[in-house]
Short mmCIF file of C-alpha atoms and ligand atoms in Angstrom, two decimals:
data_model
loop_
_atom_site.label_atom_id
_atom_site.label_comp_id
_atom_site.label_asym_id
_atom_site.label_seq_id
_atom_site.Cartn_x
_atom_site.Cartn_y
_atom_site.Cartn_z
CA MET Y 10 107.57 57.43 110.54
CA HIS Y 11 108.08 55.46 113.67
CA TYR Y 12 110.23 52.77 115.19
CA PRO Y 13 110.71 49.91 114.40
CA LEU Y 14 109.68 50.58 110.79
CA TYR Y 15 111.84 53.65 110.63
CA ARG Y 16 115.32 53.48 112.09
CA PRO Y 17 117.25 56.77 111.68
CA ARG Y 18 120.50 54.96 112.45
CA ARG Y 19 120.38 53.20 109.06
CA LEU Y 20 121.61 56.34 107.32
CA ARG Y 21 124.37 56.91 109.84
CA LYS Y 22 125.98 53.52 109.68
CA SER Y 23 129.03 54.45 107.64
CA GLU Y 24 130.94 57.55 106.69
CA GLU Y 25 129.74 57.09 103.10
CA PHE Y 26 126.09 57.14 104.16
CA ARG Y 27 126.71 60.12 106.41
CA ARG Y 28 128.52 61.93 103.62
CA MET Y 29 125.74 61.26 101.13
CA THR Y 30 122.96 62.47 103.41
CA ARG Y 31 124.81 65.43 104.90
CA GLU Y 32 122.62 68.56 104.83
CA THR Y 33 125.20 71.29 105.30
CA ARG Y 34 128.50 71.60 103.52
CA LEU Y 35 131.14 74.08 104.46
CA SER Y 36 132.84 75.59 101.48
CA ILE Y 37 136.04 77.55 101.04
CA ASP Y 38 133.97 79.77 98.73
CA SER Y 39 132.14 81.38 101.63
CA LEU Y 40 135.17 82.34 103.70
CA VAL Y 41 136.53 85.79 104.50
CA TYR Y 42 139.87 86.12 106.31
CA PRO Y 43 140.43 89.18 108.56
CA LEU Y 44 143.88 90.78 108.63
CA PHE Y 45 145.41 93.58 110.70
CA VAL Y 46 147.70 96.04 108.97
CA THR Y 47 150.18 98.17 110.89
CA PRO Y 48 152.75 100.77 109.73
CA GLY Y 49 156.35 99.95 108.89
CA LYS Y 50 158.27 97.31 107.00
CA ASN Y 51 158.81 93.68 107.84
CA VAL Y 52 156.61 93.88 110.94
CA LYS Y 53 154.90 90.70 112.11
CA LYS Y 54 153.83 91.13 115.70
CA PRO Y 55 151.91 88.26 117.30
CA ILE Y 56 148.53 89.06 118.84
CA LEU Y 57 148.84 87.14 122.08
CA SER Y 58 145.12 86.70 122.69
CA MET Y 59 144.57 85.38 119.15
CA PRO Y 60 147.14 82.63 118.53
CA GLY Y 61 148.29 82.51 114.91
CA ASN Y 62 147.18 86.09 114.17
CA PHE Y 63 149.51 89.04 113.76
CA GLN Y 64 149.67 92.77 113.28
CA MET Y 65 151.52 92.98 109.99
CA SER Y 66 153.05 95.67 107.84
CA SER Y 67 151.72 95.75 104.30
CA ASP Y 68 154.73 93.97 102.76
CA ILE Y 69 154.10 91.01 105.08
CA ILE Y 70 150.33 91.24 104.58
CA ILE Y 71 150.86 90.83 100.85
CA GLU Y 72 152.52 87.47 101.51
CA GLU Y 73 149.61 86.50 103.73
CA VAL Y 74 147.11 87.60 101.07
CA ARG Y 75 148.94 85.47 98.48
CA LYS Y 76 148.75 82.49 100.81
CA THR Y 77 145.05 83.17 101.42
CA LYS Y 78 144.35 83.31 97.71
CA GLY Y 79 146.41 80.17 97.16
CA LEU Y 80 144.09 78.35 99.54
CA GLY Y 81 141.12 79.39 97.40
CA ILE Y 82 139.68 81.86 99.91
CA PRO Y 83 137.87 84.56 97.92
CA ALA Y 84 138.20 87.55 100.26
CA ILE Y 85 140.08 89.30 103.03
CA LEU Y 86 138.75 91.87 105.50
CA LEU Y 87 141.23 94.55 106.37
CA PHE Y 88 141.60 96.41 109.68
CA GLY Y 89 144.11 99.22 110.17
CA ILE Y 90 146.18 100.25 113.16
CA PRO Y 91 147.28 103.83 112.46
CA GLU Y 92 150.52 105.46 113.55
CA SER Y 93 148.65 108.02 115.62
CA LYS Y 94 145.11 108.66 116.80
CA ASP Y 95 143.16 111.87 117.40
CA GLU Y 96 139.72 113.08 118.50
CA GLY Y 97 138.47 113.41 114.95
CA ALA Y 98 139.75 110.06 113.59
CA SER Y 99 141.63 111.89 110.83
CA GLY Y 100 143.67 108.76 110.09
CA ALA Y 101 140.51 106.92 109.06
CA PHE Y 102 139.89 108.93 105.91
CA ALA Y 103 143.40 110.25 105.15
CA LYS Y 104 144.41 109.76 101.54
CA ASP Y 105 147.67 108.19 102.65
CA GLY Y 106 146.22 106.49 105.72
CA ILE Y 107 147.25 103.01 106.77
CA ILE Y 108 144.30 101.29 105.06
CA GLN Y 109 144.37 103.43 101.94
CA ARG Y 110 148.04 102.65 101.33
CA ALA Y 111 147.70 98.98 102.21
CA VAL Y 112 144.69 98.49 99.92
CA ALA Y 113 146.50 100.03 96.99
CA GLU Y 114 149.59 97.88 97.60
CA ILE Y 115 147.58 94.69 98.04
CA LYS Y 116 145.44 95.27 94.95
CA ASN Y 117 148.58 95.99 93.00
CA ALA Y 118 150.32 92.80 94.13
CA VAL Y 119 147.33 90.42 94.28
CA PRO Y 120 144.62 91.88 92.05
CA ASP Y 121 142.18 88.99 92.02
CA ILE Y 122 141.20 88.62 95.64
CA ILE Y 123 138.32 90.62 97.09
CA VAL Y 124 139.64 93.25 99.47
CA ILE Y 125 136.98 94.30 101.95
CA THR Y 126 137.69 97.14 104.36
CA ASP Y 127 136.16 97.57 107.79
CA VAL Y 128 134.75 101.09 108.00
CA CYS Y 129 134.85 102.24 111.59
CA LEU Y 130 136.55 104.92 113.65
CA CYS Y 131 137.46 103.17 116.91
CA GLU Y 132 140.98 102.29 115.73
CA TYR Y 133 141.55 105.94 114.77
CA THR Y 134 140.07 107.92 117.67
CA SER Y 135 142.15 108.76 120.74
CA HIS Y 136 139.14 107.90 122.93
CA GLY Y 137 138.55 104.56 121.20
CA HIS Y 138 134.87 105.13 120.42
CA CYS Y 139 133.39 104.43 117.00
CA GLY Y 140 132.33 108.05 116.44
CA MET Y 141 132.69 111.73 117.19
CA ILE Y 142 132.28 112.66 120.85
CA ARG Y 143 130.13 115.55 122.03
CA ASP Y 144 130.22 115.96 125.83
CA THR Y 145 130.43 112.29 126.72
CA GLU Y 146 128.15 110.95 124.02
CA VAL Y 147 128.89 109.52 120.60
CA ASP Y 148 127.25 112.05 118.28
CA ASN Y 149 125.50 110.19 115.46
CA ASP Y 150 125.04 112.63 112.59
CA PRO Y 151 128.52 114.16 112.41
CA THR Y 152 129.88 110.61 112.69
CA ILE Y 153 128.11 109.30 109.61
CA ASP Y 154 129.71 112.05 107.52
CA VAL Y 155 133.14 110.89 108.69
CA LEU Y 156 132.21 107.26 108.01
CA ALA Y 157 131.08 108.22 104.50
CA ALA Y 158 134.37 110.01 103.84
CA THR Y 159 136.25 106.99 105.19
CA ALA Y 160 134.36 104.50 103.04
CA LEU Y 161 134.84 106.66 99.96
CA SER Y 162 138.58 106.95 100.61
CA HIS Y 163 138.80 103.16 100.84
CA ALA Y 164 136.91 102.71 97.57
CA VAL Y 165 139.07 105.30 95.83
CA ALA Y 166 142.19 103.47 97.08
CA GLY Y 167 140.86 100.32 95.41
CA ALA Y 168 138.78 98.48 98.02
CA ASP Y 169 136.39 96.03 96.36
CA MET Y 170 133.79 96.31 99.11
CA VAL Y 171 133.30 98.42 102.23
CA ALA Y 172 131.96 97.10 105.51
CA PRO Y 173 130.63 99.74 107.91
CA SER Y 174 130.74 98.47 111.50
CA ALA Y 175 130.16 101.55 113.67
CA MET Y 176 126.43 100.90 114.27
CA MET Y 177 125.51 104.56 113.69
CA ASP Y 178 121.98 105.26 112.48
CA GLY Y 179 121.92 106.15 108.80
CA GLN Y 180 125.51 105.07 108.14
CA VAL Y 181 124.69 102.85 105.18
CA ALA Y 182 122.65 105.58 103.43
CA ALA Y 183 125.40 108.15 104.00
CA ILE Y 184 128.04 105.79 102.60
CA ARG Y 185 125.92 104.74 99.59
CA LYS Y 186 125.33 108.40 98.75
CA ALA Y 187 129.00 109.31 99.01
CA LEU Y 188 130.02 106.34 96.86
CA ASP Y 189 127.37 107.01 94.22
CA GLU Y 190 128.10 110.71 93.96
CA ASN Y 191 131.77 110.02 93.43
CA GLY Y 192 131.79 107.41 90.74
CA CYS Y 193 131.82 104.32 92.95
CA VAL Y 194 128.37 103.01 92.03
CA THR Y 195 129.69 99.48 91.63
CA THR Y 196 131.26 99.24 95.10
CA PRO Y 197 129.05 97.04 97.28
CA ILE Y 198 128.37 97.60 100.97
CA MET Y 199 128.52 94.72 103.43
CA ALA Y 200 126.70 96.21 106.40
CA TYR Y 201 127.34 95.09 109.95
CA SER Y 202 123.58 95.36 110.44
CA ALA Y 203 122.95 93.45 113.64
CA LYS Y 204 126.10 94.00 115.64
CA TYR Y 205 125.74 93.35 119.33
CA ALA Y 206 127.54 94.95 122.28
CA SER Y 207 129.43 91.73 122.94
CA CYS Y 208 132.18 90.68 125.33
CA PHE Y 209 133.43 88.39 122.56
CA TYR Y 210 135.24 91.31 120.87
CA GLY Y 211 137.75 91.36 123.75
CA PRO Y 212 140.73 89.81 121.94
CA PHE Y 213 140.09 91.94 118.83
CA ARG Y 214 140.42 95.13 120.84
CA GLU Y 215 143.93 94.04 121.81
CA ALA Y 216 144.61 93.21 118.16
CA ALA Y 217 143.29 96.52 116.82
CA GLU Y 218 144.22 98.62 119.84
CA SER Y 219 140.67 99.93 119.81
CA ALA Y 220 139.25 99.54 123.32
CA PRO Y 221 137.13 102.55 124.42
CA GLN Y 222 139.01 104.71 126.91
CA PHE Y 223 135.80 105.54 128.81
CA GLY Y 224 132.37 103.99 128.97
CA ASP Y 225 131.33 101.21 126.61
CA ARG Y 226 129.64 100.73 123.23
CA LYS Y 227 126.15 100.00 124.55
CA THR Y 228 124.63 103.23 123.22
CA TYR Y 229 125.35 102.22 119.64
CA GLN Y 230 125.87 98.45 119.47
CA MET Y 231 122.80 96.28 120.08
CA ASP Y 232 121.56 94.91 123.37
CA PRO Y 233 122.23 91.12 123.31
CA PRO Y 234 118.73 90.01 124.39
CA ASN Y 235 117.05 91.66 121.39
CA SER Y 236 115.87 89.79 118.32
CA ASN Y 237 113.05 91.89 116.79
CA GLU Y 238 115.32 94.90 116.94
CA ALA Y 239 117.87 93.00 114.86
CA MET Y 240 115.23 92.54 112.16
CA ARG Y 241 114.49 96.28 112.25
CA GLU Y 242 118.20 97.11 111.97
CA ILE Y 243 118.56 94.77 109.00
CA SER Y 244 115.46 96.19 107.26
CA LEU Y 245 116.84 99.69 107.67
CA ASP Y 246 120.19 98.73 106.19
CA ILE Y 247 118.51 97.08 103.22
CA GLU Y 248 116.40 100.18 102.61
CA GLU Y 249 119.55 102.29 102.88
CA GLY Y 250 121.33 100.28 100.21
CA ALA Y 251 123.17 97.38 101.83
CA ASP Y 252 124.21 94.62 99.43
CA ILE Y 253 125.13 92.07 102.11
CA ILE Y 254 123.81 92.07 105.66
CA MET Y 255 125.78 90.83 108.63
CA VAL Y 256 125.07 89.37 112.03
CA LYS Y 257 127.85 89.63 114.59
CA PRO Y 258 128.99 87.78 116.68
CA ALA Y 259 127.95 84.46 115.17
CA LEU Y 260 127.76 81.65 117.72
CA PRO Y 261 125.74 83.34 120.47
CA TYR Y 262 123.42 84.72 117.75
CA LEU Y 263 122.68 81.71 115.55
CA ASP Y 264 118.96 82.34 116.09
CA ILE Y 265 119.36 85.82 114.63
CA ILE Y 266 121.17 84.44 111.59
CA GLN Y 267 118.41 81.92 111.02
CA LYS Y 268 115.65 84.49 111.45
CA ALA Y 269 117.38 86.87 109.05
CA LYS Y 270 117.82 84.06 106.52
CA ASP Y 271 114.10 83.26 106.69
CA ARG Y 272 113.04 86.86 106.35
CA PHE Y 273 115.42 88.59 103.94
CA ASN Y 274 116.68 87.61 100.54
CA LEU Y 275 120.08 89.28 100.59
CA PRO Y 276 123.30 87.34 101.16
CA ILE Y 277 123.91 86.99 104.88
CA ALA Y 278 127.34 87.21 106.43
CA ALA Y 279 128.16 86.03 109.93
CA TYR Y 280 131.23 87.18 111.84
CA ASN Y 281 132.82 84.41 113.89
CA VAL Y 282 134.52 86.97 116.13
CA SER Y 283 137.81 87.03 118.00
CA GLY Y 284 136.44 85.73 121.31
CA GLU Y 285 134.77 82.80 119.60
CA PHE Y 286 138.08 81.97 117.94
CA SER Y 287 140.23 82.44 121.03
CA MET Y 288 137.99 80.33 123.27
CA ILE Y 289 138.51 77.35 121.00
CA LYS Y 290 142.25 77.99 120.75
CA ALA Y 291 142.57 78.31 124.52
CA ALA Y 292 140.59 75.18 125.32
CA ALA Y 293 142.45 73.22 122.63
CA SER Y 294 145.84 74.34 123.93
CA LEU Y 295 144.87 72.99 127.36
CA GLY Y 296 143.87 69.71 125.77
CA TRP Y 297 140.26 70.19 126.85
CA ILE Y 298 138.76 69.96 123.36
CA ASP Y 299 139.91 68.84 119.93
CA GLY Y 300 140.64 72.20 118.26
CA ASP Y 301 140.13 71.04 114.66
CA ARG Y 302 136.83 69.37 115.40
CA ALA Y 303 135.62 72.35 117.44
CA MET Y 304 136.49 74.66 114.53
CA LEU Y 305 134.69 72.44 112.03
CA GLU Y 306 131.61 72.00 114.20
CA THR Y 307 131.42 75.71 114.99
CA LEU Y 308 131.73 76.89 111.40
CA THR Y 309 129.29 74.22 110.22
CA SER Y 310 126.72 75.42 112.76
CA ILE Y 311 127.04 78.97 111.45
CA LYS Y 312 126.47 77.72 107.92
CA ARG Y 313 123.58 75.52 109.02
CA ALA Y 314 121.92 78.52 110.69
CA GLY Y 315 121.86 80.24 107.31
CA ALA Y 316 125.05 82.22 106.80
CA ASP Y 317 126.14 82.49 103.17
CA ILE Y 318 129.44 84.14 104.07
CA ILE Y 319 131.55 83.41 107.15
CA ILE Y 320 134.16 85.87 108.34
CA THR Y 321 136.59 83.93 110.48
CA TYR Y 322 140.14 83.89 111.83
CA PHE Y 323 139.98 80.15 111.13
CA ALA Y 324 139.69 80.77 107.37
CA GLN Y 325 143.17 79.53 106.43
CA GLU Y 326 143.06 76.56 108.80
CA ILE Y 327 139.61 75.41 107.75
CA ALA Y 328 140.50 75.88 104.08
CA ARG Y 329 143.49 73.57 104.55
CA LEU Y 330 141.30 71.03 106.31
CA LEU Y 331 138.63 71.19 103.58
CA GLN Y 332 141.25 70.92 100.83
CA ASP Y 333 142.66 67.72 102.32
CA ARG Y 334 139.33 65.95 102.25
C1 PBG C 19 135.16 97.84 114.85
C2 PBG C 19 135.08 96.36 114.90
C3 PBG C 19 135.13 95.50 116.02
C4 PBG C 19 135.12 94.19 115.48
C5 PBG C 19 135.03 94.31 114.12
N1 PBG C 19 134.98 95.65 113.77
C6 PBG C 19 135.31 95.77 117.43
C7 PBG C 19 134.29 96.44 118.25
O1 PBG C 19 133.19 96.77 117.81
O2 PBG C 19 134.64 96.70 119.40
C8 PBG C 19 135.22 92.93 116.29
C9 PBG C 19 135.81 91.78 115.58
C10 PBG C 19 136.21 90.64 116.44
O3 PBG C 19 136.04 90.62 117.67
O4 PBG C 19 136.75 89.69 115.86
N2 PBG C 19 134.16 98.53 115.49
#
C-alpha cells in the first residue's frame, strides 16, 4: 500500500465514511458512575475540586442512582464518608455503617442497577491510610482480615460486586475466602489490581476526606514507572479469584491497559480518576479546551487501549452525549 495508489484520506472524506470505518465505539454499556455517600438527610454538598460531583446523603443518592439508571448506565461505584473515624477503621465493616445502610436503601429503591462498593479503609481510619498501622508502617496481614470483613459486610448488605482498592498483598484471596465461606459465592470481585501511587487522586481525597495524615501510599500502591510489576500484580489477583481486573489511573497508564488486554482474558476495567476528570473540567472552564470533545477523546482512548469497563465521573455526561447521537 503506497501513495498515490493508496490514499488514506479517501475513507475520511465525510462523516458517513468516518462513521462506517470507525474502529472503536464508546458504549453506555461499559460505564460505571462513582458516587459519594455521606450521613444525614437531604445533604448535597458540592465537591469543589470535582465540578458537578457531590457528597450526598442516601436519600439524594437514590435520586442520582435513578437518573443514572435512566441514562442506561449499568453500574454505580459507591464510596462512603463515615460520621467518625478511628485507628481500626471500625466504620468500614460496621453492620450499620454508612455504606452498608446506603447499599440496602439503594438496592431497595432501585433494584436493577449494579451496586459496586469500593473496599478500602482510608475513608474510615483516623490516620487516612488504607490499612492497620503498626509503628509507622501499614501492616499487611491484619489489614487483609479487616478488608475481608468489610467486603463481606457490603455483600451481606446487598452489594452486587465488591472492589478492593487497598493494594494489600493477598487481599483478593482473603475476600474471596470470606465471601465463599459465608454464602456469597456469587458475588464477584473487581480487583484494583494495578493501582499506582498517583497524584491524580488529589481531588478524590478531598471528596472522600481520605488523605493520609502522615507519609504517603508509596509502600502499598505501585511505583508509576513499573509495567512488568503490573502484570505480576494482575496475575496474582487472577490466581486469588478476581473476576474483573482494574488498571488505575487510566490515561497515564494506557500502555498498561493495552498490555493487560493482550495478556489476560478477564474483563478489564480502567478508572478514569478524579484528577483526570478535574483537569478537563478546569481547562474547559477557562476556555482552553472544548470540554465535551476532550471527554469524548479521553474516554475513547481508554476504550481503544483495551478497557472493557470504564469507571468515570463523566458517566452521566457522556451517556447523554452518546444518547443524542
Ligand atoms: C481508596 C480509593 C482512592 C481512589 C479510589 N479508591 C484514593 C486513593 O487511593 O488515595 C481514587 C479515585 C479517584 O481519584 O477518582 N483507596
